[in-house]
């Protein structure tokens, strides 16, 4: 029972009277209001008792009696909601996170502890050490020490192999709201057919993002518009791979709440967690489904969430590269897609003949299917209008057929699956054609 919590005054100065124990918060505050002894009194985890008007009145009496007896109350807690009548008497102090130098000292101290216990030096890769110190940003000192100990005590070394486990543990600490997903498996552009222009654009901006070119402005991010199944999500993973940072996926759908103001708070908490996990790529998938509402049918929630997101995009200074993907950019509010919100808007179109040959080869190789260059080109010729996802599914279907007939997998089986499939560009030809026509003069081709 909170009302039975013990309130203890401990003298932190040798000149103060001995320790005094009081059974209830009201008795503690009466004692402070009556004491003639000036001092600074620290109340730990007192926030549950600030809902009682009697307690609030006595705290106010203590504060207003400062001229007679200079007493300062310090309330320490993870969260202190000060009643309105006490706000003008209150100064708020929020402790900052450890700086980079402080984090480096923590890692050094943990390494020294391990060395003293094991009587041998920690093996340290200098590059890995720099990454470890950077990746511990956004954590409080105890958590910084805990993750540094996890990295060092496992094998008595600091190597790049420690980084995935450190990032996963950090993600668990920071993502308490559960709206961010940590994606440990990023991709390489070698896993993607085509998209050469997008690849070069990302490579050219990596020095500005990682700080090796300090005179260049760090990139904010990009929006990927395209036909469904053409690799937008895979591009987000590949962006994280090129920039050599973890990938976080923001689920906008999980942010919304029926309570007034809660949706915006959830978004702010998620973005704050992403800042703690920086440097990173923040992937917002199918953003139009979350922000396309007018705000009239939902009481203005979508408009307020949009405003919160736009403000963060404009103000955030952490090393976060935002990748937003959309299937229908016309459904998005114009203030989100105007120049300056994102560095560039790319259109991921249906793959051309050369890209289709690459895609077929990539997915066949992943499944240990040997295709000659001539067979890959022939399949590319047969698959005009197919997306990357549809090409992959044709190979998967051919593998089922091969297993069912107990025959070796062949290019002919893939060709039969392609012939039996109507791609999305045919099934929804009008919508796909309209999207491609809209994007032709308004976006930058990814390939």
PDB file of N, CA and C in Angstrom, residues 26-122:
ATOM      1  N   UNK A  26       2.301  12.315   5.109  1.00  0.00           N
ATOM      2  CA  UNK A  26       1.757  13.509   5.774  1.00  0.00           C
ATOM      3  C   UNK A  26       2.601  13.882   6.987  1.00  0.00           C
ATOM      4  N   UNK A  27       3.029  12.865   7.766  1.00  0.00           N
ATOM      5  CA  UNK A  27       3.866  13.143   8.941  1.00  0.00           C
ATOM      6  C   UNK A  27       5.210  13.714   8.524  1.00  0.00           C
ATOM      7  N   UNK A  28       5.755  13.200   7.437  1.00  0.00           N
ATOM      8  CA  UNK A  28       7.026  13.716   6.924  1.00  0.00           C
ATOM      9  C   UNK A  28       6.894  15.193   6.555  1.00  0.00           C
ATOM     10  N   UNK A  29       5.844  15.539   5.810  1.00  0.00           N
ATOM     11  CA  UNK A  29       5.674  16.928   5.381  1.00  0.00           C
ATOM     12  C   UNK A  29       5.379  17.857   6.551  1.00  0.00           C
ATOM     13  N   UNK A  30       4.635  17.382   7.542  1.00  0.00           N
ATOM     14  CA  UNK A  30       4.404  18.206   8.739  1.00  0.00           C
ATOM     15  C   UNK A  30       5.720  18.485   9.459  1.00  0.00           C
ATOM     16  N   UNK A  31       6.572  17.464   9.507  1.00  0.00           N
ATOM     17  CA  UNK A  31       7.876  17.646  10.146  1.00  0.00           C
ATOM     18  C   UNK A  31       8.709  18.692   9.390  1.00  0.00           C
ATOM     19  N   UNK A  32       8.714  18.609   8.049  1.00  0.00           N
ATOM     20  CA  UNK A  32       9.488  19.565   7.255  1.00  0.00           C
ATOM     21  C   UNK A  32       8.919  20.976   7.380  1.00  0.00           C
ATOM     22  N   UNK A  33       7.612  21.081   7.471  1.00  0.00           N
ATOM     23  CA  UNK A  33       6.997  22.402   7.598  1.00  0.00           C
ATOM     24  C   UNK A  33       7.320  23.040   8.943  1.00  0.00           C
ATOM     25  N   UNK A  34       7.508  22.204   9.985  1.00  0.00           N
ATOM     26  CA  UNK A  34       7.730  22.731  11.341  1.00  0.00           C
ATOM     27  C   UNK A  34       9.202  22.851  11.710  1.00  0.00           C
ATOM     28  N   UNK A  35      10.082  22.171  10.980  1.00  0.00           N
ATOM     29  CA  UNK A  35      11.486  22.146  11.396  1.00  0.00           C
ATOM     30  C   UNK A  35      12.133  23.518  11.253  1.00  0.00           C
ATOM     31  N   UNK A  36      12.969  23.920  12.205  1.00  0.00           N
ATOM     32  CA  UNK A  36      13.691  25.194  12.097  1.00  0.00           C
ATOM     33  C   UNK A  36      15.037  25.017  11.387  1.00  0.00           C
ATOM     34  N   UNK A  37      15.337  23.788  10.944  1.00  0.00           N
ATOM     35  CA  UNK A  37      16.651  23.499  10.370  1.00  0.00           C
ATOM     36  C   UNK A  37      16.630  23.699   8.854  1.00  0.00           C
ATOM     37  N   UNK A  38      17.391  24.665   8.339  1.00  0.00           N
ATOM     38  CA  UNK A  38      17.478  24.832   6.881  1.00  0.00           C
ATOM     39  C   UNK A  38      18.145  23.605   6.257  1.00  0.00           C
ATOM     40  N   UNK A  39      17.874  23.392   4.994  1.00  0.00           N
ATOM     41  CA  UNK A  39      18.539  22.271   4.337  1.00  0.00           C
ATOM     42  C   UNK A  39      17.904  21.913   3.008  1.00  0.00           C
ATOM     43  N   UNK A  40      18.536  20.971   2.355  1.00  0.00           N
ATOM     44  CA  UNK A  40      18.010  20.409   1.107  1.00  0.00           C
ATOM     45  C   UNK A  40      17.542  18.997   1.421  1.00  0.00           C
ATOM     46  N   UNK A  41      16.271  18.732   1.212  1.00  0.00           N
ATOM     47  CA  UNK A  41      15.672  17.450   1.567  1.00  0.00           C
ATOM     48  C   UNK A  41      15.282  16.712   0.276  1.00  0.00           C
ATOM     49  N   UNK A  42      15.844  15.533   0.109  1.00  0.00           N
ATOM     50  CA  UNK A  42      15.623  14.734  -1.095  1.00  0.00           C
ATOM     51  C   UNK A  42      14.567  13.674  -0.798  1.00  0.00           C
ATOM     52  N   UNK A  43      13.483  13.714  -1.562  1.00  0.00           N
ATOM     53  CA  UNK A  43      12.397  12.745  -1.406  1.00  0.00           C
ATOM     54  C   UNK A  43      12.426  11.798  -2.605  1.00  0.00           C
ATOM     55  N   UNK A  44      12.718  10.537  -2.325  1.00  0.00           N
ATOM     56  CA  UNK A  44      12.827   9.552  -3.385  1.00  0.00           C
ATOM     57  C   UNK A  44      11.479   8.914  -3.686  1.00  0.00           C
ATOM     58  N   UNK A  45      11.126   8.872  -4.976  1.00  0.00           N
ATOM     59  CA  UNK A  45       9.890   8.210  -5.435  1.00  0.00           C
ATOM     60  C   UNK A  45       8.674   8.707  -4.662  1.00  0.00           C
ATOM     61  N   UNK A  46       8.567  10.005  -4.533  1.00  0.00           N
ATOM     62  CA  UNK A  46       7.442  10.602  -3.805  1.00  0.00           C
ATOM     63  C   UNK A  46       6.256  10.890  -4.734  1.00  0.00           C
ATOM     64  N   UNK A  47       6.398  10.611  -6.036  1.00  0.00           N
ATOM     65  CA  UNK A  47       5.380  11.027  -7.010  1.00  0.00           C
ATOM     66  C   UNK A  47       3.985  10.453  -6.757  1.00  0.00           C
ATOM     67  N   UNK A  48       3.812   9.237  -6.197  1.00  0.00           N
ATOM     68  CA  UNK A  48       2.432   8.774  -5.987  1.00  0.00           C
ATOM     69  C   UNK A  48       1.647   9.631  -4.996  1.00  0.00           C
ATOM     70  N   UNK A  49       2.342  10.357  -4.122  1.00  0.00           N
ATOM     71  CA  UNK A  49       1.667  11.110  -3.074  1.00  0.00           C
ATOM     72  C   UNK A  49       1.319  12.535  -3.488  1.00  0.00           C
ATOM     73  N   UNK A  50       1.672  12.916  -4.715  1.00  0.00           N
ATOM     74  CA  UNK A  50       1.368  14.269  -5.175  1.00  0.00           C
ATOM     75  C   UNK A  50      -0.079  14.413  -5.634  1.00  0.00           C
ATOM     76  N   UNK A  51      -0.823  13.313  -5.624  1.00  0.00           N
ATOM     77  CA  UNK A  51      -2.239  13.388  -5.988  1.00  0.00           C
ATOM     78  C   UNK A  51      -3.121  13.799  -4.811  1.00  0.00           C
ATOM     79  N   UNK A  52      -2.555  13.817  -3.623  1.00  0.00           N
ATOM     80  CA  UNK A  52      -3.325  14.150  -2.423  1.00  0.00           C
ATOM     81  C   UNK A  52      -3.278  15.659  -2.192  1.00  0.00           C
ATOM     82  N   UNK A  53      -4.434  16.355  -2.155  1.00  0.00           N
ATOM     83  CA  UNK A  53      -4.439  17.812  -1.969  1.00  0.00           C
ATOM     84  C   UNK A  53      -3.841  18.255  -0.633  1.00  0.00           C
ATOM     85  N   UNK A  54      -3.929  17.401   0.388  1.00  0.00           N
ATOM     86  CA  UNK A  54      -3.329  17.751   1.678  1.00  0.00           C
ATOM     87  C   UNK A  54      -1.809  17.810   1.553  1.00  0.00           C
ATOM     88  N   UNK A  55      -1.236  16.837   0.864  1.00  0.00           N
ATOM     89  CA  UNK A  55       0.209  16.830   0.644  1.00  0.00           C
ATOM     90  C   UNK A  55       0.638  18.040  -0.177  1.00  0.00           C
ATOM     91  N   UNK A  56      -0.140  18.347  -1.209  1.00  0.00           N
ATOM     92  CA  UNK A  56       0.193  19.485  -2.061  1.00  0.00           C
ATOM     93  C   UNK A  56       0.181  20.777  -1.248  1.00  0.00           C
ATOM     94  N   UNK A  57      -0.805  20.918  -0.362  1.00  0.00           N
ATOM     95  CA  UNK A  57      -0.896  22.126   0.456  1.00  0.00           C
ATOM     96  C   UNK A  57       0.319  22.267   1.377  1.00  0.00           C
ATOM     97  N   UNK A  58       0.758  21.184   1.983  1.00  0.00           N
ATOM     98  CA  UNK A  58       1.902  21.250   2.889  1.00  0.00           C
ATOM     99  C   UNK A  58       3.210  21.510   2.143  1.00  0.00           C
ATOM    100  N   UNK A  59       3.356  20.921   0.952  1.00  0.00           N
ATOM    101  CA  UNK A  59       4.545  21.222   0.140  1.00  0.00           C
ATOM    102  C   UNK A  59       4.570  22.704  -0.221  1.00  0.00           C
ATOM    103  N   UNK A  60       3.405  23.238  -0.532  1.00  0.00           N
ATOM    104  CA  UNK A  60       3.305  24.667  -0.857  1.00  0.00           C
ATOM    105  C   UNK A  60       3.682  25.521   0.353  1.00  0.00           C
ATOM    106  N   UNK A  61       3.247  25.118   1.536  1.00  0.00           N
ATOM    107  CA  UNK A  61       3.616  25.851   2.753  1.00  0.00           C
ATOM    108  C   UNK A  61       5.128  25.848   2.963  1.00  0.00           C
ATOM    109  N   UNK A  62       5.758  24.680   2.739  1.00  0.00           N
ATOM    110  CA  UNK A  62       7.217  24.590   2.904  1.00  0.00           C
ATOM    111  C   UNK A  62       7.921  25.527   1.933  1.00  0.00           C
ATOM    112  N   UNK A  63       7.472  25.519   0.672  1.00  0.00           N
ATOM    113  CA  UNK A  63       8.112  26.351  -0.346  1.00  0.00           C
ATOM    114  C   UNK A  63       7.904  27.831  -0.071  1.00  0.00           C
ATOM    115  N   UNK A  64       6.693  28.215   0.339  1.00  0.00           N
ATOM    116  CA  UNK A  64       6.420  29.626   0.580  1.00  0.00           C
ATOM    117  C   UNK A  64       7.030  30.141   1.878  1.00  0.00           C
ATOM    118  N   UNK A  65       7.461  29.208   2.744  1.00  0.00           N
ATOM    119  CA  UNK A  65       8.127  29.621   3.986  1.00  0.00           C
ATOM    120  C   UNK A  65       9.639  29.693   3.841  1.00  0.00           C
ATOM    121  N   UNK A  66      10.138  29.743   2.608  1.00  0.00           N
ATOM    122  CA  UNK A  66      11.584  29.726   2.376  1.00  0.00           C
ATOM    123  C   UNK A  66      12.274  30.932   3.003  1.00  0.00           C
ATOM    124  N   UNK A  67      11.622  32.103   3.008  1.00  0.00           N
ATOM    125  CA  UNK A  67      12.241  33.299   3.587  1.00  0.00           C
ATOM    126  C   UNK A  67      12.477  33.131   5.088  1.00  0.00           C
ATOM    127  N   UNK A  68      11.613  32.392   5.750  1.00  0.00           N
ATOM    128  CA  UNK A  68      11.756  32.154   7.187  1.00  0.00           C
ATOM    129  C   UNK A  68      12.752  31.030   7.465  1.00  0.00           C
ATOM    130  N   UNK A  69      12.572  29.900   6.774  1.00  0.00           N
ATOM    131  CA  UNK A  69      13.479  28.751   6.907  1.00  0.00           C
ATOM    132  C   UNK A  69      13.785  28.239   5.512  1.00  0.00           C
ATOM    133  N   UNK A  70      15.020  28.481   5.034  1.00  0.00           N
ATOM    134  CA  UNK A  70      15.349  28.077   3.657  1.00  0.00           C
ATOM    135  C   UNK A  70      15.436  26.558   3.506  1.00  0.00           C
ATOM    136  N   UNK A  71      14.329  25.984   3.072  1.00  0.00           N
ATOM    137  CA  UNK A  71      14.241  24.545   2.834  1.00  0.00           C
ATOM    138  C   UNK A  71      13.961  24.323   1.351  1.00  0.00           C
ATOM    139  N   UNK A  72      14.744  23.451   0.735  1.00  0.00           N
ATOM    140  CA  UNK A  72      14.532  23.079  -0.664  1.00  0.00           C
ATOM    141  C   UNK A  72      14.186  21.590  -0.724  1.00  0.00           C
ATOM    142  N   UNK A  73      13.072  21.295  -1.369  1.00  0.00           N
ATOM    143  CA  UNK A  73      12.667  19.900  -1.569  1.00  0.00           C
ATOM    144  C   UNK A  73      13.103  19.447  -2.962  1.00  0.00           C
ATOM    145  N   UNK A  74      13.757  18.313  -3.028  1.00  0.00           N
ATOM    146  CA  UNK A  74      14.175  17.726  -4.300  1.00  0.00           C
ATOM    147  C   UNK A  74      13.416  16.416  -4.478  1.00  0.00           C
ATOM    148  N   UNK A  75      12.602  16.347  -5.515  1.00  0.00           N
ATOM    149  CA  UNK A  75      11.813  15.148  -5.804  1.00  0.00           C
ATOM    150  C   UNK A  75      12.523  14.363  -6.902  1.00  0.00           C
ATOM    151  N   UNK A  76      12.953  13.158  -6.574  1.00  0.00           N
ATOM    152  CA  UNK A  76      13.647  12.298  -7.532  1.00  0.00           C
ATOM    153  C   UNK A  76      12.760  11.115  -7.892  1.00  0.00           C
ATOM    154  N   UNK A  77      12.520  10.942  -9.188  1.00  0.00           N
ATOM    155  CA  UNK A  77      11.713   9.808  -9.635  1.00  0.00           C
ATOM    156  C   UNK A  77      11.855   9.673 -11.137  1.00  0.00           C
ATOM    157  N   UNK A  78      11.391   8.543 -11.697  1.00  0.00           N
ATOM    158  CA  UNK A  78      11.425   8.363 -13.141  1.00  0.00           C
ATOM    159  C   UNK A  78      10.469   9.319 -13.830  1.00  0.00           C
ATOM    160  N   UNK A  79       9.425   9.745 -13.094  1.00  0.00           N
ATOM    161  CA  UNK A  79       8.456  10.684 -13.648  1.00  0.00           C
ATOM    162  C   UNK A  79       7.785  11.421 -12.500  1.00  0.00           C
ATOM    163  N   UNK A  80       7.771  12.746 -12.575  1.00  0.00           N
ATOM    164  CA  UNK A  80       7.142  13.557 -11.532  1.00  0.00           C
ATOM    165  C   UNK A  80       6.154  14.504 -12.202  1.00  0.00           C
ATOM    166  N   UNK A  81       4.870  14.267 -11.983  1.00  0.00           N
ATOM    167  CA  UNK A  81       3.829  15.144 -12.500  1.00  0.00           C
ATOM    168  C   UNK A  81       3.460  16.147 -11.413  1.00  0.00           C
ATOM    169  N   UNK A  82       4.017  17.342 -11.524  1.00  0.00           N
ATOM    170  CA  UNK A  82       3.816  18.362 -10.506  1.00  0.00           C
ATOM    171  C   UNK A  82       2.444  18.985 -10.678  1.00  0.00           C
ATOM    172  N   UNK A  83       1.640  19.067  -9.602  1.00  0.00           N
ATOM    173  CA  UNK A  83       0.332  19.723  -9.697  1.00  0.00           C
ATOM    174  C   UNK A  83       0.470  21.170 -10.153  1.00  0.00           C
ATOM    175  N   UNK A  84      -0.563  21.657 -10.813  1.00  0.00           N
ATOM    176  CA  UNK A  84      -0.496  22.980 -11.418  1.00  0.00           C
ATOM    177  C   UNK A  84      -0.186  24.075 -10.406  1.00  0.00           C
ATOM    178  N   UNK A  85      -0.724  23.963  -9.180  1.00  0.00           N
ATOM    179  CA  UNK A  85      -0.524  25.023  -8.194  1.00  0.00           C
ATOM    180  C   UNK A  85       0.905  25.068  -7.667  1.00  0.00           C
ATOM    181  N   UNK A  86       1.704  24.026  -7.978  1.00  0.00           N
ATOM    182  CA  UNK A  86       3.103  24.023  -7.549  1.00  0.00           C
ATOM    183  C   UNK A  86       4.069  24.355  -8.681  1.00  0.00           C
ATOM    184  N   UNK A  87       3.552  24.475  -9.915  1.00  0.00           N
ATOM    185  CA  UNK A  87       4.432  24.663 -11.057  1.00  0.00           C
ATOM    186  C   UNK A  87       5.285  25.923 -10.925  1.00  0.00           C
ATOM    187  N   UNK A  88       4.669  27.045 -10.428  1.00  0.00           N
ATOM    188  CA  UNK A  88       5.423  28.299 -10.365  1.00  0.00           C
ATOM    189  C   UNK A  88       6.494  28.275  -9.277  1.00  0.00           C
ATOM    190  N   UNK A  89       6.451  27.261  -8.420  1.00  0.00           N
ATOM    191  CA  UNK A  89       7.457  27.131  -7.367  1.00  0.00           C
ATOM    192  C   UNK A  89       8.520  26.084  -7.718  1.00  0.00           C
ATOM    193  N   UNK A  90       8.429  25.537  -8.930  1.00  0.00           N
ATOM    194  CA  UNK A  90       9.219  24.362  -9.276  1.00  0.00           C
ATOM    195  C   UNK A  90      10.211  24.659 -10.396  1.00  0.00           C
ATOM    196  N   UNK A  91      11.386  24.111 -10.289  1.00  0.00           N
ATOM    197  CA  UNK A  91      12.370  24.088 -11.382  1.00  0.00           C
ATOM    198  C   UNK A  91      12.598  22.635 -11.762  1.00  0.00           C
ATOM    199  N   UNK A  92      12.545  22.363 -13.059  1.00  0.00           N
ATOM    200  CA  UNK A  92      12.694  20.989 -13.535  1.00  0.00           C
ATOM    201  C   UNK A  92      14.118  20.767 -14.049  1.00  0.00           C
ATOM    202  N   UNK A  93      14.700  19.679 -13.649  1.00  0.00           N
ATOM    203  CA  UNK A  93      16.028  19.289 -14.124  1.00  0.00           C
ATOM    204  C   UNK A  93      15.962  17.860 -14.637  1.00  0.00           C
ATOM    205  N   UNK A  94      16.371  17.676 -15.872  1.00  0.00           N
ATOM    206  CA  UNK A  94      16.394  16.337 -16.452  1.00  0.00           C
ATOM    207  C   UNK A  94      17.845  15.973 -16.725  1.00  0.00           C
ATOM    208  N   UNK A  95      18.288  14.884 -16.136  1.00  0.00           N
ATOM    209  CA  UNK A  95      19.674  14.471 -16.284  1.00  0.00           C
ATOM    210  C   UNK A  95      19.940  14.003 -17.709  1.00  0.00           C
ATOM    211  N   UNK A  96      21.040  14.466 -18.282  1.00  0.00           N
ATOM    212  CA  UNK A  96      21.410  14.065 -19.629  1.00  0.00           C
ATOM    213  C   UNK A  96      22.054  12.684 -19.644  1.00  0.00           C
ATOM    214  N   UNK A  97      22.106  12.116 -20.835  1.00  0.00           N
ATOM    215  CA  UNK A  97      22.758  10.824 -21.019  1.00  0.00           C
ATOM    216  C   UNK A  97      24.276  11.011 -21.032  1.00  0.00           C
ATOM    217  N   UNK A  98      25.026   9.969 -20.750  1.00  0.00           N
ATOM    218  CA  UNK A  98      26.486  10.083 -20.782  1.00  0.00           C
ATOM    219  C   UNK A  98      26.992  10.564 -22.141  1.00  0.00           C
ATOM    220  N   UNK A  99      27.989  11.443 -22.107  1.00  0.00           N
ATOM    221  CA  UNK A  99      28.606  11.895 -23.343  1.00  0.00           C
ATOM    222  C   UNK A  99      29.485  10.788 -23.923  1.00  0.00           C
ATOM    223  N   UNK A 100      30.028  11.056 -25.112  1.00  0.00           N
ATOM    224  CA  UNK A 100      30.869  10.039 -25.740  1.00  0.00           C
ATOM    225  C   UNK A 100      32.116   9.766 -24.891  1.00  0.00           C
ATOM    226  N   UNK A 101      32.722  10.806 -24.349  1.00  0.00           N
ATOM    227  CA  UNK A 101      33.905  10.610 -23.509  1.00  0.00           C
ATOM    228  C   UNK A 101      33.557   9.819 -22.251  1.00  0.00           C
ATOM    229  N   UNK A 102      32.384  10.094 -21.682  1.00  0.00           N
ATOM    230  CA  UNK A 102      31.969   9.359 -20.481  1.00  0.00           C
ATOM    231  C   UNK A 102      31.706   7.892 -20.804  1.00  0.00           C
ATOM    232  N   UNK A 103      31.115   7.637 -21.970  1.00  0.00           N
ATOM    233  CA  UNK A 103      30.889   6.237 -22.366  1.00  0.00           C
ATOM    234  C   UNK A 103      32.213   5.519 -22.580  1.00  0.00           C
ATOM    235  N   UNK A 104      33.172   6.219 -23.194  1.00  0.00           N
ATOM    236  CA  UNK A 104      34.487   5.607 -23.413  1.00  0.00           C
ATOM    237  C   UNK A 104      35.156   5.261 -22.083  1.00  0.00           C
ATOM    238  N   UNK A 105      34.985   6.134 -21.074  1.00  0.00           N
ATOM    239  CA  UNK A 105      35.576   5.852 -19.759  1.00  0.00           C
ATOM    240  C   UNK A 105      34.900   4.650 -19.104  1.00  0.00           C
ATOM    241  N   UNK A 106      33.587   4.513 -19.306  1.00  0.00           N
ATOM    242  CA  UNK A 106      32.873   3.359 -18.753  1.00  0.00           C
ATOM    243  C   UNK A 106      33.414   2.068 -19.374  1.00  0.00           C
ATOM    244  N   UNK A 107      33.568   2.053 -20.696  1.00  0.00           N
ATOM    245  CA  UNK A 107      34.083   0.858 -21.378  1.00  0.00           C
ATOM    246  C   UNK A 107      35.497   0.553 -20.885  1.00  0.00           C
ATOM    247  N   UNK A 108      36.319   1.587 -20.728  1.00  0.00           N
ATOM    248  CA  UNK A 108      37.687   1.379 -20.248  1.00  0.00           C
ATOM    249  C   UNK A 108      37.688   0.808 -18.834  1.00  0.00           C
ATOM    250  N   UNK A 109      36.785   1.311 -17.984  1.00  0.00           N
ATOM    251  CA  UNK A 109      36.714   0.821 -16.607  1.00  0.00           C
ATOM    252  C   UNK A 109      36.294  -0.647 -16.572  1.00  0.00           C
ATOM    253  N   UNK A 110      35.306  -1.013 -17.412  1.00  0.00           N
ATOM    254  CA  UNK A 110      34.860  -2.404 -17.459  1.00  0.00           C
ATOM    255  C   UNK A 110      35.982  -3.307 -17.972  1.00  0.00           C
ATOM    256  N   UNK A 111      36.726  -2.834 -18.977  1.00  0.00           N
ATOM    257  CA  UNK A 111      37.853  -3.616 -19.491  1.00  0.00           C
ATOM    258  C   UNK A 111      38.929  -3.806 -18.424  1.00  0.00           C
ATOM    259  N   UNK A 112      39.151  -2.765 -17.623  1.00  0.00           N
ATOM    260  CA  UNK A 112      40.142  -2.863 -16.556  1.00  0.00           C
ATOM    261  C   UNK A 112      39.691  -3.856 -15.486  1.00  0.00           C
ATOM    262  N   UNK A 113      38.384  -3.874 -15.183  1.00  0.00           N
ATOM    263  CA  UNK A 113      37.846  -4.838 -14.215  1.00  0.00           C
ATOM    264  C   UNK A 113      38.084  -6.266 -14.699  1.00  0.00           C
ATOM    265  N   UNK A 114      37.797  -6.502 -15.987  1.00  0.00           N
ATOM    266  CA  UNK A 114      37.981  -7.855 -16.539  1.00  0.00           C
ATOM    267  C   UNK A 114      39.455  -8.237 -16.489  1.00  0.00           C
ATOM    268  N   UNK A 115      40.325  -7.292 -16.809  1.00  0.00           N
ATOM    269  CA  UNK A 115      41.760  -7.559 -16.796  1.00  0.00           C
ATOM    270  C   UNK A 115      42.244  -7.895 -15.396  1.00  0.00           C
ATOM    271  N   UNK A 116      41.749  -7.173 -14.382  1.00  0.00           N
ATOM    272  CA  UNK A 116      42.152  -7.446 -13.000  1.00  0.00           C
ATOM    273  C   UNK A 116      41.693  -8.826 -12.542  1.00  0.00           C
ATOM    274  N   UNK A 117      40.503  -9.241 -13.013  1.00  0.00           N
ATOM    275  CA  UNK A 117      39.969 -10.542 -12.595  1.00  0.00           C
ATOM    276  C   UNK A 117      40.662 -11.696 -13.303  1.00  0.00           C
ATOM    277  N   UNK A 118      41.050 -11.498 -14.555  1.00  0.00           N
ATOM    278  CA  UNK A 118      41.585 -12.598 -15.357  1.00  0.00           C
ATOM    279  C   UNK A 118      43.092 -12.524 -15.582  1.00  0.00           C
ATOM    280  N   UNK A 119      43.706 -11.450 -15.104  1.00  0.00           N
ATOM    281  CA  UNK A 119      45.159 -11.281 -15.166  1.00  0.00           C
ATOM    282  C   UNK A 119      45.694 -11.341 -16.603  1.00  0.00           C
ATOM    283  N   UNK A 120      44.925 -10.847 -17.514  1.00  0.00           N
ATOM    284  CA  UNK A 120      45.397 -10.676 -18.889  1.00  0.00           C
ATOM    285  C   UNK A 120      44.588  -9.561 -19.536  1.00  0.00           C
ATOM    286  N   UNK A 121      45.199  -8.925 -20.530  1.00  0.00           N
ATOM    287  CA  UNK A 121      44.578  -7.744 -21.143  1.00  0.00           C
ATOM    288  C   UNK A 121      43.417  -8.137 -22.062  1.00  0.00           C
ATOM    289  N   UNK A 122      42.452  -7.243 -22.164  1.00  0.00           N
ATOM    290  CA  UNK A 122      41.343  -7.433 -23.100  1.00  0.00           C
ATOM    291  C   UNK A 122      41.853  -7.197 -24.521  1.00  0.00           C
TER     292      UNK A 122
END
